[in-house]
Amino acid sequence: MRIAFWSMHKEVGTAFNLAVIATAAISLHPLSAAVVSGGYHDGNLERKFFKRPPDTFGMGSRQYRDGKEAMLAAETQEFFLTSGLECLLCKERREDLTERVVKANMCEVVKDRMYCLPSSARQEHEWWHRDHQFKRMERVMDAVESYFDVVFIDCGSRQDDYARKVLKEADVCVLNMNQEAEAIGAFYREPPDFKGKVFFLLGKYFEDTLYNRKNLQRIYRVEEERLGAIPYNCRLHAADQMSRIESGVRYYLGGGGVGRDTQFEKELVRTTNLILKLAGVIA
């Protein structure tokens, strides 16, 4: 099951929203989840969980030789010139992308429950999605999806061919918005080519503004179960700056919030469950 997060506008916090929802999903339900960037060189998503990528991916150790990373894999006892996404893209056959290999080249966020696939260390160019090696990305995504209950994909505000392909093939497309842009109207005037269901998500949400959930539902006749919100929370945004979103979300879902924080918890639980239900992950 694939859930893609995307925005028509930049600086809407798409990666932040994805990280919060993905963490809430595994905290609320007995699920396993993978979080993946929809870009090649974009490390924004992994920085939500790690200040820097871990030194190892679970097997062997990294060495540096002529500026390239090399990893000694315990499974095969041989050197790979690449690791993470690069290693998976180098696999010649789908059969080589075993669960052990895939997870060994991902960063573990929550033990046995949530993994992050790091983006490539190579620089991104306009033609990157047409690179002969990157064309194997769909095979990598199929493998990742087979080993997790749900895959969350961060497409940011990308408009390239690969992002459009991800959005077209996702089971649910989460359209990220802020309350200052008229994104729902723009979506209906020129709807993107999405195959899956669409969910509208308001980030940094404030209830006491003109474009709150109630008014948006009334103006655009959006179904109640297709519109969610993540209220602005200064502590969680501080946790984001420290690459600690996972622990920040668990704090609130564990009953750590008081006062206005209870509204944050209520909206987060509601939104997470609506997205998972729309995707068919939970009943």
GROMACS .gro file of C-alpha atoms in nm, residues 85-210:
model
  126
   85LEU     CA    1   1.944   0.334  -0.227
   86GLU     CA    2   2.249   0.306  -0.452
   87CYS     CA    3   2.309  -0.051  -0.340
   88LEU     CA    4   1.948  -0.152  -0.407
   89LEU     CA    5   1.953   0.009  -0.751
   90CYS     CA    6   2.264  -0.191  -0.838
   91LYS     CA    7   2.084  -0.522  -0.794
   92GLU     CA    8   2.040  -0.689  -1.130
   93ARG     CA    9   1.739  -0.904  -1.043
   94ARG     CA   10   1.424  -0.860  -0.833
   95GLU     CA   11   1.514  -1.186  -0.657
   96ASP     CA   12   1.824  -1.014  -0.516
   97LEU     CA   13   1.608  -0.762  -0.330
   98THR     CA   14   1.535  -0.989  -0.036
   99GLU     CA   15   1.384  -0.857   0.285
  100ARG     CA   16   1.720  -0.886   0.455
  101VAL     CA   17   1.900  -0.690   0.182
  102VAL     CA   18   1.632  -0.419   0.159
  103LYS     CA   19   1.613  -0.356   0.533
  104ALA     CA   20   1.991  -0.373   0.571
  105ASN     CA   21   2.015  -0.077   0.332
  106MET     CA   22   1.750   0.125   0.514
  107CYS     CA   23   1.779   0.322   0.839
  108GLU     CA   24   1.581   0.177   1.127
  109VAL     CA   25   1.367   0.448   1.291
  110VAL     CA   26   1.165   0.226   1.526
  111LYS     CA   27   1.293  -0.126   1.585
  112ASP     CA   28   1.126  -0.375   1.350
  113ARG     CA   29   0.841  -0.129   1.284
  114MET     CA   30   0.958   0.168   1.084
  115TYR     CA   31   1.243   0.216   0.836
  116CYS     CA   32   1.363   0.506   0.623
  117LEU     CA   33   1.521   0.457   0.281
  118PRO     CA   34   1.799   0.718   0.251
  119SER     CA   35   1.823   0.914  -0.070
  120SER     CA   36   2.126   0.893  -0.296
  121ALA     CA   37   2.450   1.075  -0.220
  122ARG     CA   38   2.493   1.148  -0.591
  123GLN     CA   39   2.402   1.492  -0.716
  124GLU     CA   40   2.065   1.523  -0.887
  125HIS     CA   41   2.042   1.646  -1.245
  126GLU     CA   42   1.748   1.722  -1.470
  127TRP     CA   43   1.788   1.383  -1.635
  128TRP     CA   44   1.830   1.179  -1.315
  129HIS     CA   45   1.496   1.000  -1.345
  130ARG     CA   46   1.595   0.879  -1.695
  131ASP     CA   47   1.924   0.733  -1.577
  132HIS     CA   48   1.945   0.365  -1.677
  133GLN     CA   49   2.017   0.262  -1.319
  134PHE     CA   50   1.743   0.473  -1.164
  135LYS     CA   51   1.491   0.307  -1.394
  136ARG     CA   52   1.515   0.018  -1.148
  137MET     CA   53   1.355   0.236  -0.882
  138GLU     CA   54   1.011   0.092  -0.950
  139ARG     CA   55   1.147  -0.255  -0.881
  140VAL     CA   56   1.301  -0.130  -0.557
  141MET     CA   57   0.969   0.028  -0.456
  142ASP     CA   58   0.785  -0.297  -0.530
  143ALA     CA   59   1.029  -0.481  -0.303
  144VAL     CA   60   0.997  -0.225  -0.023
  145GLU     CA   61   0.618  -0.238  -0.045
  146SER     CA   62   0.619  -0.619  -0.017
  147TYR     CA   63   0.803  -0.608   0.317
  148PHE     CA   64   0.593  -0.338   0.489
  149ASP     CA   65   0.225  -0.285   0.558
  150VAL     CA   66   0.238   0.069   0.421
  151VAL     CA   67   0.490   0.286   0.237
  152PHE     CA   68   0.481   0.666   0.279
  153ILE     CA   69   0.644   0.856  -0.010
  154ASP     CA   70   0.749   1.220   0.015
  155CYS     CA   71   0.712   1.393  -0.324
  156GLY     CA   72   0.743   1.744  -0.181
  157SER     CA   73   0.629   1.991  -0.446
  158ARG     CA   74   0.813   1.811  -0.725
  159GLN     CA   75   0.686   1.831  -1.082
  160ASP     CA   76   0.928   1.592  -1.253
  161ASP     CA   77   0.829   1.277  -1.442
  162TYR     CA   78   0.914   1.041  -1.159
  163ALA     CA   79   0.709   1.234  -0.902
  164ARG     CA   80   0.413   1.239  -1.141
  165LYS     CA   81   0.451   0.863  -1.185
  166VAL     CA   82   0.454   0.808  -0.808
  167LEU     CA   83   0.143   1.021  -0.762
  168LYS     CA   84  -0.038   0.851  -1.047
  169GLU     CA   85   0.028   0.505  -0.906
  170ALA     CA   86  -0.022   0.574  -0.533
  171ASP     CA   87  -0.323   0.424  -0.358
  172VAL     CA   88  -0.379   0.752  -0.173
  173CYS     CA   89  -0.241   1.097  -0.258
  174VAL     CA   90  -0.224   1.332   0.040
  175LEU     CA   91  -0.243   1.690  -0.089
  176ASN     CA   92  -0.058   1.909   0.162
  177MET     CA   93  -0.178   2.265   0.208
  178ASN     CA   94  -0.148   2.563   0.435
  179GLN     CA   95  -0.435   2.794   0.528
  180GLU     CA   96  -0.299   3.085   0.329
  181ALA     CA   97  -0.327   2.927  -0.016
  182GLU     CA   98  -0.643   2.837  -0.202
  183ALA     CA   99  -0.518   2.490  -0.292
  184ILE     CA  100  -0.846   2.296  -0.290
  185GLY     CA  101  -1.005   2.521  -0.551
  186ALA     CA  102  -0.692   2.501  -0.768
  187PHE     CA  103  -0.699   2.122  -0.738
  188TYR     CA  104  -1.058   2.099  -0.859
  189ARG     CA  105  -1.003   2.347  -1.144
  190GLU     CA  106  -0.705   2.153  -1.280
  191PRO     CA  107  -0.704   1.810  -1.115
  192PRO     CA  108  -0.373   1.621  -1.143
  193ASP     CA  109  -0.368   1.275  -1.297
  194PHE     CA  110  -0.404   1.074  -0.976
  195LYS     CA  111  -0.519   0.713  -0.986
  196GLY     CA  112  -0.577   0.680  -0.613
  197LYS     CA  113  -0.802   0.859  -0.371
  198VAL     CA  114  -0.719   1.214  -0.263
  199PHE     CA  115  -0.694   1.336   0.095
  200PHE     CA  116  -0.655   1.706   0.179
  201LEU     CA  117  -0.421   1.782   0.468
  202LEU     CA  118  -0.380   2.117   0.641
  203GLY     CA  119  -0.041   2.158   0.807
  204LYS     CA  120   0.043   2.412   1.080
  205TYR     CA  121  -0.330   2.433   1.133
  206PHE     CA  122  -0.510   2.700   1.335
  207GLU     CA  123  -0.880   2.654   1.407
  208ASP     CA  124  -0.956   3.025   1.452
  209THR     CA  125  -0.878   3.132   1.092
  210LEU     CA  126  -1.098   3.181   0.786
   0.00000   0.00000   0.00000
